[in-house]
Tab-separated table of C-alpha atoms in Angstrom:
chain	number	residue	atom	x	y	z
A	1	UNK	CA	-65.508	15.512	-3.621
A	2	UNK	CA	-64.090	15.872	-7.064
A	3	UNK	CA	-66.983	14.427	-9.479
A	4	UNK	CA	-69.119	17.381	-7.008
A	5	UNK	CA	-65.668	19.800	-6.317
A	6	UNK	CA	-66.215	20.056	-2.915
A	7	UNK	CA	-64.990	21.253	0.087
A	8	UNK	CA	-64.386	19.938	2.959
A	9	UNK	CA	-63.023	20.563	6.035
A	10	UNK	CA	-62.410	18.971	9.217
A	11	UNK	CA	-63.551	19.756	12.900
A	12	UNK	CA	-62.563	17.743	15.500
A	13	UNK	CA	-65.679	18.486	18.208
A	14	UNK	CA	-64.939	18.231	22.060
A	15	UNK	CA	-67.306	15.864	23.753
A	16	UNK	CA	-70.311	17.452	26.139
A	17	UNK	CA	-69.007	21.066	23.573
A	18	UNK	CA	-73.403	21.242	23.613
A	19	UNK	CA	-72.816	22.427	19.810
A	20	UNK	CA	-75.385	22.426	17.717
A	21	UNK	CA	-75.048	19.567	14.170
A	22	UNK	CA	-72.960	17.859	17.218
A	23	UNK	CA	-76.013	17.510	18.979
A	24	UNK	CA	-78.672	16.853	16.183
A	25	UNK	CA	-76.079	14.282	15.044
A	26	UNK	CA	-75.725	12.928	17.932
A	27	UNK	CA	-79.143	12.129	17.872
A	28	UNK	CA	-79.634	10.404	14.309
A	29	UNK	CA	-77.209	7.671	14.954
A	30	UNK	CA	-79.252	6.673	17.605
A	31	UNK	CA	-82.598	7.619	15.839
A	32	UNK	CA	-80.289	4.550	13.120
A	33	UNK	CA	-80.667	1.862	16.485
A	34	UNK	CA	-84.666	2.188	15.961
A	35	UNK	CA	-85.918	3.308	12.881
A	36	UNK	CA	-83.922	2.353	9.414
A	37	UNK	CA	-85.835	5.003	7.837
A	38	UNK	CA	-83.980	8.365	9.346
A	39	UNK	CA	-86.681	11.730	9.229
A	40	UNK	CA	-86.825	13.078	5.910
A	41	UNK	CA	-87.157	16.578	7.547
A	42	UNK	CA	-83.414	17.315	7.452
A	43	UNK	CA	-81.606	20.187	6.586
A	44	UNK	CA	-80.704	21.173	3.370
A	45	UNK	CA	-77.244	20.997	4.821
A	46	UNK	CA	-77.025	18.178	6.368
A	47	UNK	CA	-78.168	15.789	2.978
A	48	UNK	CA	-74.912	13.890	2.023
A	49	UNK	CA	-74.815	9.666	1.915
A	50	UNK	CA	-72.869	8.622	4.951
A	51	UNK	CA	-73.394	5.279	4.698
A	52	UNK	CA	-69.796	3.819	4.676
A	53	UNK	CA	-69.311	1.112	1.705
A	54	UNK	CA	-66.257	-1.014	1.932
A	55	UNK	CA	-65.941	-3.140	-1.885
A	56	UNK	CA	-69.487	-2.160	-2.765
A	57	UNK	CA	-70.523	-3.357	0.958
A	58	UNK	CA	-72.310	-2.015	3.390
A	59	UNK	CA	-70.473	-1.640	6.203
A	60	UNK	CA	-72.875	-2.456	8.876
A	61	UNK	CA	-70.455	-3.879	12.214
A	62	UNK	CA	-68.866	-0.203	14.926
A	63	UNK	CA	-66.995	2.082	12.965
A	64	UNK	CA	-64.045	2.759	15.140
A	65	UNK	CA	-63.469	-1.776	15.046
A	66	UNK	CA	-63.629	-1.770	11.424
A	67	UNK	CA	-61.550	1.270	11.049
A	68	UNK	CA	-58.406	-0.076	13.041
A	69	UNK	CA	-58.871	-3.672	11.827
A	70	UNK	CA	-58.208	-1.961	7.890
A	71	UNK	CA	-54.972	-0.223	9.334
A	72	UNK	CA	-53.688	-3.539	12.209
A	73	UNK	CA	-53.882	-5.624	8.358
A	74	UNK	CA	-52.336	-2.766	6.400
A	75	UNK	CA	-49.218	-2.643	9.402
A	76	UNK	CA	-48.962	-6.732	8.656
A	77	UNK	CA	-49.282	-6.652	5.299
A	78	UNK	CA	-46.409	-3.507	5.623
A	79	UNK	CA	-44.771	-6.298	8.147
A	80	UNK	CA	-45.248	-9.419	5.730
A	81	UNK	CA	-43.180	-8.043	2.867
A	82	UNK	CA	-40.038	-6.670	4.419
A	83	UNK	CA	-36.709	-8.960	2.497
A	84	UNK	CA	-35.907	-10.266	6.632
A	85	UNK	CA	-39.306	-13.016	6.057
A	86	UNK	CA	-39.133	-13.432	2.182
A	87	UNK	CA	-36.048	-13.564	1.522
A	88	UNK	CA	-35.591	-17.436	2.331
A	89	UNK	CA	-39.020	-18.538	2.206
A	90	UNK	CA	-42.805	-17.681	0.385
A	91	UNK	CA	-44.669	-15.304	3.150
A	92	UNK	CA	-47.653	-17.069	1.841
A	93	UNK	CA	-45.730	-19.838	3.934
A	94	UNK	CA	-46.445	-18.718	7.342
A	95	UNK	CA	-50.251	-17.944	9.185
A	96	UNK	CA	-49.740	-14.075	9.548
A	97	UNK	CA	-53.124	-13.348	11.514
A	98	UNK	CA	-52.513	-16.667	14.351
A	99	UNK	CA	-48.491	-15.270	14.550
A	100	UNK	CA	-50.265	-11.627	15.490
A	101	UNK	CA	-53.021	-13.549	17.488
A	102	UNK	CA	-50.178	-15.425	19.737
A	103	UNK	CA	-47.598	-11.878	19.777
A	104	UNK	CA	-49.762	-9.477	20.948
A	105	UNK	CA	-52.555	-11.201	22.734
A	106	UNK	CA	-50.888	-12.965	25.702
A	107	UNK	CA	-51.149	-10.552	28.317
A	108	UNK	CA	-47.922	-11.235	30.499
A	109	UNK	CA	-45.788	-9.952	26.892
A	110	UNK	CA	-47.061	-6.364	28.774
A	111	UNK	CA	-45.605	-6.773	31.893
A	112	UNK	CA	-42.625	-4.662	32.841
A	113	UNK	CA	-42.139	-6.850	36.460
A	114	UNK	CA	-39.531	-9.566	36.388
A	115	UNK	CA	-37.274	-9.048	33.662
A	116	UNK	CA	-40.255	-9.447	31.465
A	117	UNK	CA	-39.987	-6.499	29.109
A	118	UNK	CA	-36.297	-7.134	28.407
A	119	UNK	CA	-37.636	-10.762	27.308
A	120	UNK	CA	-40.891	-8.799	25.303
A	121	UNK	CA	-37.904	-7.108	23.099
A	122	UNK	CA	-36.349	-10.902	22.786
A	123	UNK	CA	-39.869	-12.104	21.291
A	124	UNK	CA	-39.512	-9.223	18.785
A	125	UNK	CA	-35.664	-9.256	17.734
A	126	UNK	CA	-36.638	-12.661	17.444
A	127	UNK	CA	-39.782	-11.944	15.144
A	128	UNK	CA	-37.943	-9.533	13.262
A	129	UNK	CA	-34.375	-11.285	13.593
A	130	UNK	CA	-33.220	-7.837	14.686
A	131	UNK	CA	-31.381	-9.947	17.905
A	132	UNK	CA	-27.359	-8.762	18.326
A	133	UNK	CA	-25.655	-12.109	17.056
A	134	UNK	CA	-22.569	-11.700	15.372
A	135	UNK	CA	-23.388	-11.522	11.415
A	136	UNK	CA	-25.752	-8.464	12.555
A	137	UNK	CA	-23.080	-6.760	14.476
A	138	UNK	CA	-20.855	-7.457	11.630
A	139	UNK	CA	-23.072	-5.586	9.579
A	140	UNK	CA	-23.690	-2.863	11.333
A	141	UNK	CA	-20.487	-2.399	12.837
A	142	UNK	CA	-17.060	-4.524	9.949
A	143	UNK	CA	-15.039	-2.052	12.076
A	144	UNK	CA	-15.191	-3.721	15.573
A	145	UNK	CA	-16.897	-7.520	14.209
A	146	UNK	CA	-14.427	-9.229	11.538
A	147	UNK	CA	-16.696	-10.153	8.706
A	148	UNK	CA	-14.493	-13.384	9.264
A	149	UNK	CA	-14.901	-14.509	12.837
A	150	UNK	CA	-17.810	-17.505	13.304
A	151	UNK	CA	-19.609	-18.246	16.183
A	152	UNK	CA	-17.775	-17.532	19.348
A	153	UNK	CA	-19.546	-20.615	21.150
A	154	UNK	CA	-17.835	-23.855	17.858
A	155	UNK	CA	-15.755	-21.735	15.776
A	156	UNK	CA	-17.420	-23.399	12.752
A	157	UNK	CA	-20.456	-21.298	11.477
A	158	UNK	CA	-21.846	-18.209	10.800
A	159	UNK	CA	-23.683	-17.231	14.192
A	160	UNK	CA	-26.564	-16.251	12.381
A	161	UNK	CA	-30.968	-16.219	14.001
A	162	UNK	CA	-31.484	-20.199	12.514
A	163	UNK	CA	-27.547	-20.823	14.566
A	164	UNK	CA	-28.512	-19.853	18.201
A	165	UNK	CA	-31.016	-22.752	17.637
A	166	UNK	CA	-27.854	-25.180	15.538
A	167	UNK	CA	-25.034	-24.695	16.961
A	168	UNK	CA	-23.388	-27.630	18.085
A	169	UNK	CA	-21.266	-25.726	21.424
A	170	UNK	CA	-17.103	-26.521	22.400
A	171	UNK	CA	-19.683	-29.300	25.050
A	172	UNK	CA	-21.707	-31.251	23.198
A	173	UNK	CA	-23.375	-32.346	26.014
A	174	UNK	CA	-24.582	-28.389	26.879
A	175	UNK	CA	-25.439	-27.936	23.248
A	176	UNK	CA	-27.798	-25.895	22.320
A	177	UNK	CA	-28.864	-27.720	19.687
A	178	UNK	CA	-30.018	-30.674	21.907
A	179	UNK	CA	-31.600	-27.496	23.889
A	180	UNK	CA	-33.797	-26.901	21.760
A	181	UNK	CA	-34.701	-29.515	19.962
A	182	UNK	CA	-35.708	-30.313	23.476
A	183	UNK	CA	-37.650	-27.627	24.260
A	184	UNK	CA	-39.261	-27.808	20.342
A	185	UNK	CA	-40.292	-32.023	21.365
A	186	UNK	CA	-42.125	-30.669	24.586
A	187	UNK	CA	-43.957	-27.807	22.826
A	188	UNK	CA	-45.281	-30.576	20.267
A	189	UNK	CA	-46.827	-32.646	23.761
A	190	UNK	CA	-48.275	-30.100	24.923
A	191	UNK	CA	-49.757	-28.793	22.436
A	192	UNK	CA	-50.900	-32.441	21.525
A	193	UNK	CA	-52.374	-33.067	24.626
A	194	UNK	CA	-53.711	-30.152	24.526
A	195	UNK	CA	-55.462	-30.571	21.322
A	196	UNK	CA	-56.866	-33.849	22.553
A	197	UNK	CA	-58.642	-32.617	25.460
A	198	UNK	CA	-60.385	-30.208	23.811
A	199	UNK	CA	-63.796	-30.702	21.310
A	200	UNK	CA	-63.341	-31.004	18.007
A	201	UNK	CA	-66.000	-30.073	15.242
A	202	UNK	CA	-66.198	-33.070	14.208
A	203	UNK	CA	-64.263	-36.273	15.271
A	204	UNK	CA	-60.284	-36.479	15.829
A	205	UNK	CA	-59.763	-39.529	13.196
A	206	UNK	CA	-57.799	-42.694	14.435
A	207	UNK	CA	-54.097	-40.795	12.367
A	208	UNK	CA	-55.138	-37.993	14.273
A	209	UNK	CA	-51.879	-38.031	16.689
A	210	UNK	CA	-49.392	-39.553	14.076
A	211	UNK	CA	-50.640	-37.155	11.321
A	212	UNK	CA	-50.082	-33.989	13.409
A	213	UNK	CA	-46.540	-35.229	14.944
A	214	UNK	CA	-45.508	-35.927	11.275
A	215	UNK	CA	-45.183	-32.114	10.423
A	216	UNK	CA	-42.545	-30.564	9.263
A	217	UNK	CA	-42.104	-28.264	12.213
A	218	UNK	CA	-41.739	-30.660	14.465
A	219	UNK	CA	-38.431	-32.079	12.072
A	220	UNK	CA	-35.720	-30.391	14.832
A	221	UNK	CA	-32.601	-33.018	13.806
A	222	UNK	CA	-31.610	-31.426	12.284
A	223	UNK	CA	-33.645	-28.206	12.632
A	224	UNK	CA	-36.937	-27.981	9.454
A	225	UNK	CA	-37.241	-24.624	7.603
A	226	UNK	CA	-40.528	-24.309	8.954
A	227	UNK	CA	-39.149	-25.523	12.380
A	228	UNK	CA	-36.406	-22.749	12.450
A	229	UNK	CA	-39.953	-20.283	12.262
A	230	UNK	CA	-41.745	-21.882	14.567
A	231	UNK	CA	-39.326	-20.448	16.641
A	232	UNK	CA	-39.164	-17.018	15.618
A	233	UNK	CA	-42.874	-16.571	16.080
A	234	UNK	CA	-43.791	-17.986	12.480
A	235	UNK	CA	-46.691	-20.338	12.694
A	236	UNK	CA	-46.565	-22.187	9.825
A	237	UNK	CA	-49.670	-22.294	7.497
A	238	UNK	CA	-49.249	-25.931	7.109
A	239	UNK	CA	-50.082	-26.686	11.092
A	240	UNK	CA	-53.312	-24.173	11.094
A	241	UNK	CA	-54.121	-25.867	7.923
A	242	UNK	CA	-53.726	-28.948	9.493
A	243	UNK	CA	-56.313	-28.261	12.435
A	244	UNK	CA	-58.378	-26.011	10.916
A	245	UNK	CA	-59.961	-29.649	8.947
A	246	UNK	CA	-60.764	-30.498	13.165
A	247	UNK	CA	-60.764	-27.642	15.443
A	248	UNK	CA	-62.159	-23.267	14.434
A	249	UNK	CA	-59.585	-20.332	14.196
A	250	UNK	CA	-60.224	-19.469	17.305
A	251	UNK	CA	-59.943	-22.284	19.378
A	252	UNK	CA	-56.866	-23.026	17.127
A	253	UNK	CA	-55.049	-19.937	18.142
A	254	UNK	CA	-55.715	-19.349	21.594
A	255	UNK	CA	-54.335	-22.934	22.375
A	256	UNK	CA	-51.108	-22.525	20.257
A	257	UNK	CA	-51.240	-19.018	22.111
A	258	UNK	CA	-49.639	-19.508	25.715
A	259	UNK	CA	-47.765	-22.715	25.202
A	260	UNK	CA	-45.939	-20.644	22.474
A	261	UNK	CA	-44.938	-17.984	24.355
A	262	UNK	CA	-43.780	-20.358	27.567
A	263	UNK	CA	-40.878	-21.956	24.988
A	264	UNK	CA	-39.775	-18.641	23.568
A	265	UNK	CA	-39.015	-17.472	27.380
A	266	UNK	CA	-37.400	-21.024	27.318
A	267	UNK	CA	-35.217	-20.183	24.704
A	268	UNK	CA	-34.203	-16.813	26.388
A	269	UNK	CA	-33.683	-17.846	29.469
A	270	UNK	CA	-31.784	-21.319	28.436
A	271	UNK	CA	-30.463	-20.136	25.839
A	272	UNK	CA	-30.469	-16.151	25.504
A	273	UNK	CA	-29.580	-15.668	28.755
A	274	UNK	CA	-26.233	-18.155	28.658
A	275	UNK	CA	-24.849	-17.244	25.184
A	276	UNK	CA	-25.121	-13.646	25.439
A	277	UNK	CA	-22.804	-13.395	28.318
A	278	UNK	CA	-20.461	-16.001	27.178
A	279	UNK	CA	-20.530	-12.917	24.410
A	280	UNK	CA	-19.717	-10.443	26.643
A	281	UNK	CA	-17.136	-11.501	27.506
A	282	UNK	CA	-15.248	-12.972	24.834
A	283	UNK	CA	-15.797	-9.602	23.489
A	284	UNK	CA	-13.424	-8.253	26.544
A	285	UNK	CA	-10.624	-10.906	25.046
A	286	UNK	CA	-11.585	-9.499	21.396
A	287	UNK	CA	-10.473	-5.758	22.795
A	288	UNK	CA	-13.848	-5.247	21.597
A	289	UNK	CA	-14.862	-2.221	24.909
A	290	UNK	CA	-18.633	-0.626	25.212
A	291	UNK	CA	-17.102	2.817	24.928
A	292	UNK	CA	-16.166	1.105	21.015
A	293	UNK	CA	-19.881	0.036	20.446
A	294	UNK	CA	-21.430	3.001	21.782
A	295	UNK	CA	-19.392	4.948	19.712
A	296	UNK	CA	-20.775	6.654	16.288
A	297	UNK	CA	-17.312	7.541	15.034
A	298	UNK	CA	-16.047	5.319	11.798
A	299	UNK	CA	-13.576	3.213	12.251
A	300	UNK	CA	-10.575	5.416	11.462
A	301	UNK	CA	-11.200	6.661	14.463
A	302	UNK	CA	-11.374	3.858	16.433
A	303	UNK	CA	-9.424	1.701	14.112
A	304	UNK	CA	-7.412	0.416	11.938
A	305	UNK	CA	-9.432	-1.578	9.655
A	306	UNK	CA	-7.669	-4.285	6.658
A	307	UNK	CA	-10.411	-4.436	4.865
A	308	UNK	CA	-13.135	-1.950	3.551
A	309	UNK	CA	-16.493	-4.359	4.158
A	310	UNK	CA	-19.830	-2.557	1.735
A	311	UNK	CA	-22.609	-4.011	3.106
A	312	UNK	CA	-24.481	-6.471	1.080
A	313	UNK	CA	-28.000	-4.650	-0.398
A	314	UNK	CA	-29.649	-8.012	-0.267
A	315	UNK	CA	-28.963	-8.639	3.191
A	316	UNK	CA	-32.114	-7.432	5.675
A	317	UNK	CA	-31.378	-4.640	8.319
A	318	UNK	CA	-32.198	-1.860	9.289
A	319	UNK	CA	-32.293	0.476	6.172
A	320	UNK	CA	-34.970	-1.946	4.695
A	321	UNK	CA	-37.389	-1.570	7.831
A	322	UNK	CA	-37.097	2.286	7.891
A	323	UNK	CA	-39.085	2.035	4.871
A	324	UNK	CA	-41.934	2.045	6.636
A	325	UNK	CA	-43.390	4.043	9.539
A	326	UNK	CA	-44.720	1.318	11.429
A	327	UNK	CA	-41.743	-1.283	11.140
A	328	UNK	CA	-39.899	2.011	11.832
A	329	UNK	CA	-41.205	2.787	15.145
A	330	UNK	CA	-40.888	-0.822	16.143
A	331	UNK	CA	-36.803	-0.203	15.148
A	332	UNK	CA	-36.265	2.854	17.169
A	333	UNK	CA	-38.240	1.260	20.108
A	334	UNK	CA	-35.713	-1.848	19.771
A	335	UNK	CA	-33.457	0.108	19.324
A	336	UNK	CA	-33.498	1.989	22.188
A	337	UNK	CA	-33.797	-1.153	25.017
A	338	UNK	CA	-31.962	-1.746	27.706
A	339	UNK	CA	-28.553	-3.452	28.313
A	340	UNK	CA	-29.415	-7.254	27.691
A	341	UNK	CA	-26.556	-8.234	30.513
A	342	UNK	CA	-26.372	-5.636	32.996
A	343	UNK	CA	-28.331	-8.164	35.222
A	344	UNK	CA	-26.571	-11.715	34.974
A	345	UNK	CA	-23.799	-11.561	36.715
A	346	UNK	CA	-25.158	-14.909	38.951
A	347	UNK	CA	-25.610	-16.612	35.652
A	348	UNK	CA	-21.469	-15.251	34.638
A	349	UNK	CA	-20.475	-16.569	37.917
A	350	UNK	CA	-22.864	-19.654	38.191
A	351	UNK	CA	-21.692	-20.833	34.043
A	352	UNK	CA	-19.640	-18.912	31.720
A	353	UNK	CA	-16.530	-18.598	34.344
A	354	UNK	CA	-15.492	-22.009	34.317
A	355	UNK	CA	-16.498	-22.459	30.871
A	356	UNK	CA	-13.650	-19.552	29.638
A	357	UNK	CA	-11.153	-21.912	31.510
A	358	UNK	CA	-10.960	-24.397	28.285
A	359	UNK	CA	-9.751	-23.809	24.982
A	360	UNK	CA	-11.060	-24.062	21.853
A	361	UNK	CA	-10.007	-21.915	19.956
């Protein structure tokens, strides 16, 4: 456009509007399926090159799908470079394409029946490290949540996202750590059975089972970094690279998809929901009300803070996500989500009230 000093105006033509130029373009497009040499008898106003190229290569696939893939890749790259993903580990350790497939390809993920909509929010928040753990709340509202407070369940460590799965708890036999180990080992067994029963590109060696079980992502005592990333839905590249020696990418993704969804649902039900009910009553014990949490007022209007804690600029936060429009949209959708514990009275009466009688401070 700059070299030829062109002034281009884009006009959207409604379908079946009987526009003569649009009809002519449709006729040329249909003719291109049968004849690669288009007619040379074209009006002068239509004599313009229209073969799309990408990196000097002609695009010979569906243009709509090609453009959609480009924007999907752009959004995925924008997500991958967020500080919440690259502050603690290298983004090259994650198979982002597989992680995206597992997050978007499960039909149950889009279901809004039987509380599945809240589970959808849980999976997205888990991936983005936006679950309202105590450390997250301490950054968002330091005037309500004292920065010195530790995990309400064990009172030993800060309640970060990774601590959710490694918390020793006040009752060791009911600790999230033991539950997490059980669920992760069940996931490993499920994956192993599925791959052993699937046709591979080459015969599986006798060492396949031992090598698969020795991958770092299954090391859960204590959980390794690769294991904790898998819990977030970030597929380790070491896992897919090992499986890629024997299976196609599509086969690997399809097998990893559903069991990972079920694993996250078990984490949601067996760890997160129970923790949320407990945390709700712990907040009440600290005098933190729903009105105080929903208030946009500063600390001077609610409490008299003992210290003024600045936010750590190196810590991932919602402010980081707002730099990108796509991530900002996802973030705003998450923030507008419903209550996590409004429907959990049954869980509260069944599990929480007896535990509140135990002194653990």
